[in-house]
mmCIF file of C-alpha atoms in Angstrom:
data_model
loop_
_atom_site.group_PDB
_atom_site.id
_atom_site.type_symbol
_atom_site.label_atom_id
_atom_site.label_comp_id
_atom_site.label_asym_id
_atom_site.label_seq_id
_atom_site.Cartn_x
_atom_site.Cartn_y
_atom_site.Cartn_z
ATOM 1 C CA MET A 1 24.133 -24.113 -7.430
ATOM 2 C CA GLN A 2 20.625 -23.196 -7.779
ATOM 3 C CA GLU A 3 18.727 -22.843 -4.298
ATOM 4 C CA PRO A 4 15.754 -24.888 -4.832
ATOM 5 C CA ILE A 5 13.286 -22.697 -2.961
ATOM 6 C CA ILE A 6 13.070 -19.125 -3.506
ATOM 7 C CA VAL A 7 11.055 -17.163 -0.663
ATOM 8 C CA ILE A 8 8.534 -14.078 -2.253
ATOM 9 C CA ARG A 9 8.316 -11.569 0.809
ATOM 10 C CA ALA A 10 8.231 -8.391 1.433
ATOM 11 C CA LYS A 11 11.305 -6.542 3.582
ATOM 12 C CA GLY A 12 11.436 -6.440 7.408
ATOM 13 C CA GLU A 13 10.566 -10.266 7.722
ATOM 14 C CA GLU A 14 14.208 -11.730 7.322
ATOM 15 C CA GLY A 15 15.320 -14.592 8.622
ATOM 16 C CA ILE A 16 17.712 -17.088 8.989
ATOM 17 C CA ARG A 17 16.759 -20.172 6.458
ATOM 18 C CA GLY A 18 19.110 -22.282 5.940
ATOM 19 C CA GLU A 19 21.120 -24.066 3.050
ATOM 20 C CA GLY A 20 19.111 -24.095 -0.036
ATOM 21 C CA VAL A 21 16.813 -21.068 0.370
ATOM 22 C CA ILE A 22 17.027 -17.815 -1.131
ATOM 23 C CA GLU A 23 14.836 -14.622 -0.350
ATOM 24 C CA VAL A 24 13.773 -12.036 -2.790
ATOM 25 C CA PRO A 25 12.034 -9.067 -0.575
ATOM 26 C CA VAL A 26 9.796 -7.955 -3.869
ATOM 27 C CA LEU A 27 7.774 -5.033 -1.185
ATOM 28 C CA LYS A 28 9.064 -2.567 1.252
ATOM 29 C CA PRO A 29 7.300 -0.782 3.767
ATOM 30 C CA ILE A 30 6.654 3.119 3.714
ATOM 31 C CA PRO A 31 5.709 4.499 7.015
ATOM 32 C CA ASN A 32 2.674 6.956 7.112
ATOM 33 C CA ASN A 33 3.526 9.808 9.680
ATOM 34 C CA ASP A 34 -0.108 10.915 10.006
ATOM 35 C CA ALA A 35 -0.930 7.235 11.373
ATOM 36 C CA LEU A 36 2.359 7.277 13.516
ATOM 37 C CA ARG A 37 1.626 10.408 14.899
ATOM 38 C CA ARG A 38 -2.132 9.354 16.122
ATOM 39 C CA LEU A 39 -0.290 5.739 17.608
ATOM 40 C CA ARG A 40 1.409 8.027 19.615
ATOM 41 C CA GLU A 41 -2.133 9.437 20.766
ATOM 42 C CA LEU A 42 -3.347 5.970 21.177
ATOM 43 C CA CYS A 43 -1.163 5.072 23.562
ATOM 44 C CA SER A 44 -0.716 7.811 25.837
ATOM 45 C CA GLY A 45 -3.435 5.678 27.631
ATOM 46 C CA LYS A 46 -3.459 1.845 28.501
ATOM 47 C CA TRP A 47 -5.286 -0.603 26.692
ATOM 48 C CA ASP A 48 -6.240 -4.123 27.656
ATOM 49 C CA VAL A 49 -5.179 -5.691 24.616
ATOM 50 C CA VAL A 50 -2.664 -4.905 22.018
ATOM 51 C CA VAL A 51 -2.219 -6.873 18.758
ATOM 52 C CA PHE A 52 0.683 -6.808 16.596
ATOM 53 C CA MET A 53 -0.122 -8.304 12.971
ATOM 54 C CA SER A 54 3.924 -8.147 11.656
ATOM 55 C CA THR A 55 7.400 -7.818 12.525
ATOM 56 C CA VAL A 56 7.418 -4.469 10.859
ATOM 57 C CA ALA A 57 4.208 -3.055 12.832
ATOM 58 C CA VAL A 58 6.466 -3.673 16.291
ATOM 59 C CA GLU A 59 9.590 -1.971 14.879
ATOM 60 C CA TYR A 60 7.355 1.006 13.610
ATOM 61 C CA THR A 61 5.355 1.253 16.770
ATOM 62 C CA HIS A 62 8.614 1.249 18.975
ATOM 63 C CA SER A 63 9.860 4.346 17.224
ATOM 64 C CA VAL A 64 7.109 6.315 18.357
ATOM 65 C CA VAL A 65 6.351 4.407 21.702
ATOM 66 C CA LYS A 66 8.740 3.136 23.727
ATOM 67 C CA ASP A 67 6.962 1.601 26.793
ATOM 68 C CA PRO A 68 4.134 -0.871 26.397
ATOM 69 C CA CYS A 69 0.425 0.749 26.517
ATOM 70 C CA TRP A 70 -1.107 -2.830 27.082
ATOM 71 C CA VAL A 71 -1.997 -4.952 29.764
ATOM 72 C CA LYS A 72 -1.962 -7.768 27.575
ATOM 73 C CA CYS A 73 0.131 -8.333 23.884
ATOM 74 C CA MET A 74 -0.975 -11.016 21.219
ATOM 75 C CA ALA A 75 1.011 -11.405 18.337
ATOM 76 C CA VAL A 76 0.101 -13.354 14.557
ATOM 77 C CA GLY A 77 3.248 -15.231 14.579
ATOM 78 C CA PRO A 78 6.303 -16.477 16.697
ATOM 79 C CA SER A 79 8.754 -13.935 14.926
ATOM 80 C CA THR A 80 6.564 -11.070 15.791
ATOM 81 C CA ALA A 81 6.146 -11.999 19.119
ATOM 82 C CA ALA A 82 10.006 -12.177 19.321
ATOM 83 C CA ALA A 83 10.251 -8.890 17.928
ATOM 84 C CA VAL A 84 7.964 -7.482 20.990
ATOM 85 C CA ARG A 85 9.787 -9.365 23.334
ATOM 86 C CA SER A 86 12.967 -7.869 22.363
ATOM 87 C CA LEU A 87 12.296 -4.157 21.558
ATOM 88 C CA PHE A 88 9.446 -3.775 24.400
ATOM 89 C CA ASN A 89 10.789 -6.195 26.964
ATOM 90 C CA SER A 90 7.073 -7.599 26.761
ATOM 91 C CA GLU A 91 5.512 -11.288 25.762
ATOM 92 C CA CYS A 92 2.975 -11.687 23.700
ATOM 93 C CA VAL A 93 0.247 -14.690 23.520
ATOM 94 C CA THR A 94 -0.018 -15.993 19.792
ATOM 95 C CA PRO A 95 -2.904 -18.384 18.438
ATOM 96 C CA SER A 96 -2.614 -21.978 17.760
ATOM 97 C CA GLU A 97 -3.347 -21.290 14.234
ATOM 98 C CA TYR A 98 -0.802 -18.206 12.948
ATOM 99 C CA SER A 99 -3.594 -15.995 11.144
ATOM 100 C CA SER A 100 -5.573 -13.373 11.589
ATOM 101 C CA LEU A 101 -8.631 -15.671 12.042
ATOM 102 C CA GLY A 102 -6.568 -17.591 14.981
ATOM 103 C CA LEU A 103 -6.188 -13.895 16.660
ATOM 104 C CA LEU A 104 -9.867 -13.179 16.090
ATOM 105 C CA ASN A 105 -10.711 -17.078 17.521
ATOM 106 C CA LEU A 106 -8.633 -15.979 20.736
ATOM 107 C CA LEU A 107 -10.464 -12.279 21.205
ATOM 108 C CA ARG A 108 -14.098 -13.373 20.611
ATOM 109 C CA GLY A 109 -15.901 -13.357 23.873
ATOM 110 C CA PHE A 110 -13.482 -10.185 25.157
ATOM 111 C CA ASN A 111 -15.221 -6.835 26.762
ATOM 112 C CA GLY A 112 -11.782 -4.676 27.055
ATOM 113 C CA SER A 113 -10.254 -2.103 24.585
ATOM 114 C CA ILE A 114 -8.438 -3.866 21.785
ATOM 115 C CA LEU A 115 -5.903 -1.837 19.487
ATOM 116 C CA VAL A 116 -4.727 -3.881 16.586
ATOM 117 C CA ILE A 117 -1.648 -2.475 14.957
ATOM 118 C CA ARG A 118 -0.673 -3.458 11.126
ATOM 119 C CA SER A 119 0.228 -2.506 7.770
ATOM 120 C CA MET A 120 -2.549 -0.450 5.276
ATOM 121 C CA GLU A 121 -2.948 -3.328 2.932
ATOM 122 C CA TYR A 122 -5.912 -4.725 4.931
ATOM 123 C CA GLY A 123 -9.356 -4.032 3.021
ATOM 124 C CA ASN A 124 -12.240 -5.943 5.339
ATOM 125 C CA SER A 125 -10.231 -6.565 8.684
ATOM 126 C CA GLN A 126 -12.025 -9.773 10.583
ATOM 127 C CA PHE A 127 -11.466 -7.792 13.313
ATOM 128 C CA SER A 128 -14.237 -5.743 12.857
ATOM 129 C CA GLU A 129 -16.984 -8.396 13.559
ATOM 130 C CA LEU A 130 -15.615 -7.731 17.663
ATOM 131 C CA GLY A 131 -17.289 -4.346 17.323
ATOM 132 C CA GLY A 132 -17.091 -1.156 18.985
ATOM 133 C CA ILE A 133 -13.897 -2.550 21.079
ATOM 134 C CA VAL A 134 -11.718 -2.827 18.815
ATOM 135 C CA THR A 135 -9.239 0.297 16.940
ATOM 136 C CA GLU A 136 -7.114 -0.573 14.039
ATOM 137 C CA ILE A 137 -4.623 1.171 12.459
ATOM 138 C CA GLY A 138 -2.279 0.729 9.481
ATOM 139 C CA LEU A 139 1.460 2.355 10.278
ATOM 140 C CA TYR A 140 2.680 1.697 6.606
ATOM 141 C CA ARG A 141 1.969 0.891 3.320
ATOM 142 C CA LEU A 142 3.749 -1.697 0.862
ATOM 143 C CA SER A 143 5.364 -0.604 -2.393
ATOM 144 C CA ALA A 144 6.826 -2.800 -5.158
ATOM 145 C CA ILE A 145 10.571 -2.923 -5.755
ATOM 146 C CA ASN A 146 11.185 -3.296 -9.349
ATOM 147 C CA ASP A 147 14.777 -4.154 -9.109
ATOM 148 C CA GLU A 148 13.954 -7.548 -7.048
ATOM 149 C CA LEU A 149 10.880 -8.154 -9.099
ATOM 150 C CA SER A 150 12.863 -8.409 -12.248
ATOM 151 C CA LYS A 151 15.573 -10.536 -9.974
ATOM 152 C CA LEU A 152 12.754 -13.005 -9.127
ATOM 153 C CA LYS A 153 11.877 -13.257 -12.824
ATOM 154 C CA ALA A 154 15.354 -14.175 -13.781
ATOM 155 C CA LEU A 155 15.451 -16.727 -11.051
ATOM 156 C CA ILE A 156 12.257 -18.423 -11.706
ATOM 157 C CA ASN A 157 13.330 -18.664 -15.336
ATOM 158 C CA GLU A 158 16.714 -20.259 -14.593
ATOM 159 C CA ARG A 159 15.098 -22.823 -12.471
ATOM 160 C CA GLU A 160 12.013 -23.305 -15.178
ATOM 161 C CA LYS A 161 15.157 -23.961 -18.075
ATOM 162 C CA SER A 162 16.641 -26.027 -16.152
ATOM 163 C CA GLY A 163 13.452 -28.625 -15.723
ATOM 164 C CA SER A 164 14.079 -29.493 -11.858
ATOM 165 C CA PRO A 165 11.605 -29.103 -9.293
ATOM 166 C CA TYR A 166 11.950 -25.984 -7.295
ATOM 167 C CA ALA A 167 9.494 -24.205 -4.642
ATOM 168 C CA LEU A 168 8.504 -20.618 -4.650
ATOM 169 C CA VAL A 169 6.818 -19.397 -1.192
ATOM 170 C CA ILE A 170 4.535 -16.943 -1.303
ATOM 171 C CA THR A 171 4.231 -15.151 2.273
ATOM 172 C CA SER A 172 1.042 -12.608 1.862
ATOM 173 C CA PRO A 173 -1.679 -11.838 -0.346
ATOM 174 C CA ARG A 174 -0.084 -8.650 -1.145
ATOM 175 C CA VAL A 175 2.787 -10.292 -2.757
ATOM 176 C CA ALA A 176 0.541 -12.583 -4.246
ATOM 177 C CA ARG A 177 -1.227 -9.561 -5.924
ATOM 178 C CA GLU A 178 2.454 -8.021 -6.744
ATOM 179 C CA VAL A 179 3.863 -11.430 -8.367
ATOM 180 C CA SER A 180 0.601 -12.918 -9.813
ATOM 181 C CA SER A 181 1.889 -12.248 -13.493
ATOM 182 C CA ILE A 182 4.727 -14.316 -12.969
ATOM 183 C CA LEU A 183 3.556 -17.039 -11.758
ATOM 184 C CA VAL A 184 1.635 -17.920 -14.311
ATOM 185 C CA ASN A 185 2.064 -21.458 -16.659
ATOM 186 C CA LEU A 186 5.117 -22.076 -14.550
ATOM 187 C CA ARG A 187 5.959 -26.142 -14.877
ATOM 188 C CA GLN A 188 8.455 -27.039 -12.566
ATOM 189 C CA ALA A 189 7.368 -24.857 -9.774
ATOM 190 C CA LEU A 190 5.659 -25.978 -6.808
ATOM 191 C CA ILE A 191 3.672 -23.211 -5.316
ATOM 192 C CA ILE A 192 3.123 -22.577 -1.482
ATOM 193 C CA ALA A 193 0.893 -20.156 0.520
ATOM 194 C CA ILE A 194 2.108 -19.346 3.900
ATOM 195 C CA GLY A 195 -1.803 -19.883 5.280
ATOM 196 C CA PRO A 196 -5.118 -19.688 4.428
ATOM 197 C CA THR A 197 -5.656 -15.930 3.964
ATOM 198 C CA THR A 198 -2.548 -15.679 1.219
ATOM 199 C CA SER A 199 -4.326 -19.315 0.205
ATOM 200 C CA ARG A 200 -7.576 -17.524 -0.766
ATOM 201 C CA GLU A 201 -5.641 -14.588 -2.859
ATOM 202 C CA LEU A 202 -3.837 -17.273 -4.532
ATOM 203 C CA SER A 203 -7.053 -18.996 -5.306
ATOM 204 C CA ARG A 204 -8.918 -15.914 -6.093
ATOM 205 C CA LEU A 205 -5.688 -15.078 -8.654
ATOM 206 C CA ASN A 206 -6.288 -19.045 -10.245
ATOM 207 C CA ILE A 207 -3.044 -19.873 -9.117
ATOM 208 C CA PRO A 208 -2.883 -23.934 -8.222
ATOM 209 C CA HIS A 209 -0.895 -24.419 -5.016
ATOM 210 C CA ARG A 210 -0.862 -25.880 -1.636
ATOM 211 C CA VAL A 211 -1.148 -24.326 1.777
ATOM 212 C CA SER A 212 1.746 -24.850 4.470
ATOM 213 C CA ARG A 213 0.874 -26.998 7.121
ATOM 214 C CA VAL A 214 1.968 -24.711 9.851
ATOM 215 C CA TYR A 215 1.473 -20.818 8.965
ATOM 216 C CA THR A 216 4.963 -18.998 9.225
ATOM 217 C CA ILE A 217 7.846 -18.534 6.463
ATOM 218 C CA ASP A 218 9.765 -21.393 8.493
ATOM 219 C CA GLY A 219 6.711 -23.889 8.204
ATOM 220 C CA ALA A 220 6.428 -23.338 4.217
ATOM 221 C CA ILE A 221 9.843 -23.457 3.911
ATOM 222 C CA ASN A 222 9.830 -26.948 5.808
ATOM 223 C CA GLU A 223 6.625 -27.922 3.837
ATOM 224 C CA ALA A 224 8.651 -27.187 0.451
ATOM 225 C CA LYS A 225 11.427 -29.725 1.724
ATOM 226 C CA GLN A 226 9.354 -32.923 2.500
ATOM 227 C CA ALA A 227 7.930 -32.042 -0.871
ATOM 228 C CA LEU A 228 10.486 -31.927 -2.726
ATOM 229 C CA ASN A 229 12.469 -34.316 -2.109
ATOM 230 C CA LYS A 230 9.177 -36.736 -2.181
ATOM 231 C CA ASP A 231 9.678 -36.020 -5.864
#
């Protein structure tokens, strides 16, 4: 049986997705040891707010910091908040829009110290508009997994040959850039961006797509299921 939905993601974003879904982790996180040492130093004191941008960021933080170094925690989405709860026994606020823009909207007008913990993939961070109260640290970079990219190509070719509609869920701008050459001239694929940041990258790459109304992997999967059922 060919699963009609393919989730293209990085390692560390695993989940129980249900029947009809296959996940292909085309990127793997590689920690930066200098950044981890710097994080340990930064967390020697308390921050008013610590913001986690991914579950992987939470896991790498816990590898060097065992106790919460924050008064308040914010997480980009429910999976990231769940990772903080599991590893630090601490609750995080999540924005109504699961994105960096959603977090930025929560932080506007805040005057305390803010530490943003993320990957090293961000070029121009939206948090810079908050000024000097924000410190950002990238703990890891993402590297392509060639075997998984080959697997993805084979899965897409099979589905294109079958002639049946299927969906591809793109989970980040970095994933979009990595697989952009594979997404060209697909006739049967419905491409779904997990959120507006990923959508902007797909638009820049001239790849037709739609944006999930709920900015999570599960939200994008549900959107794909509804769209495919309509067809």
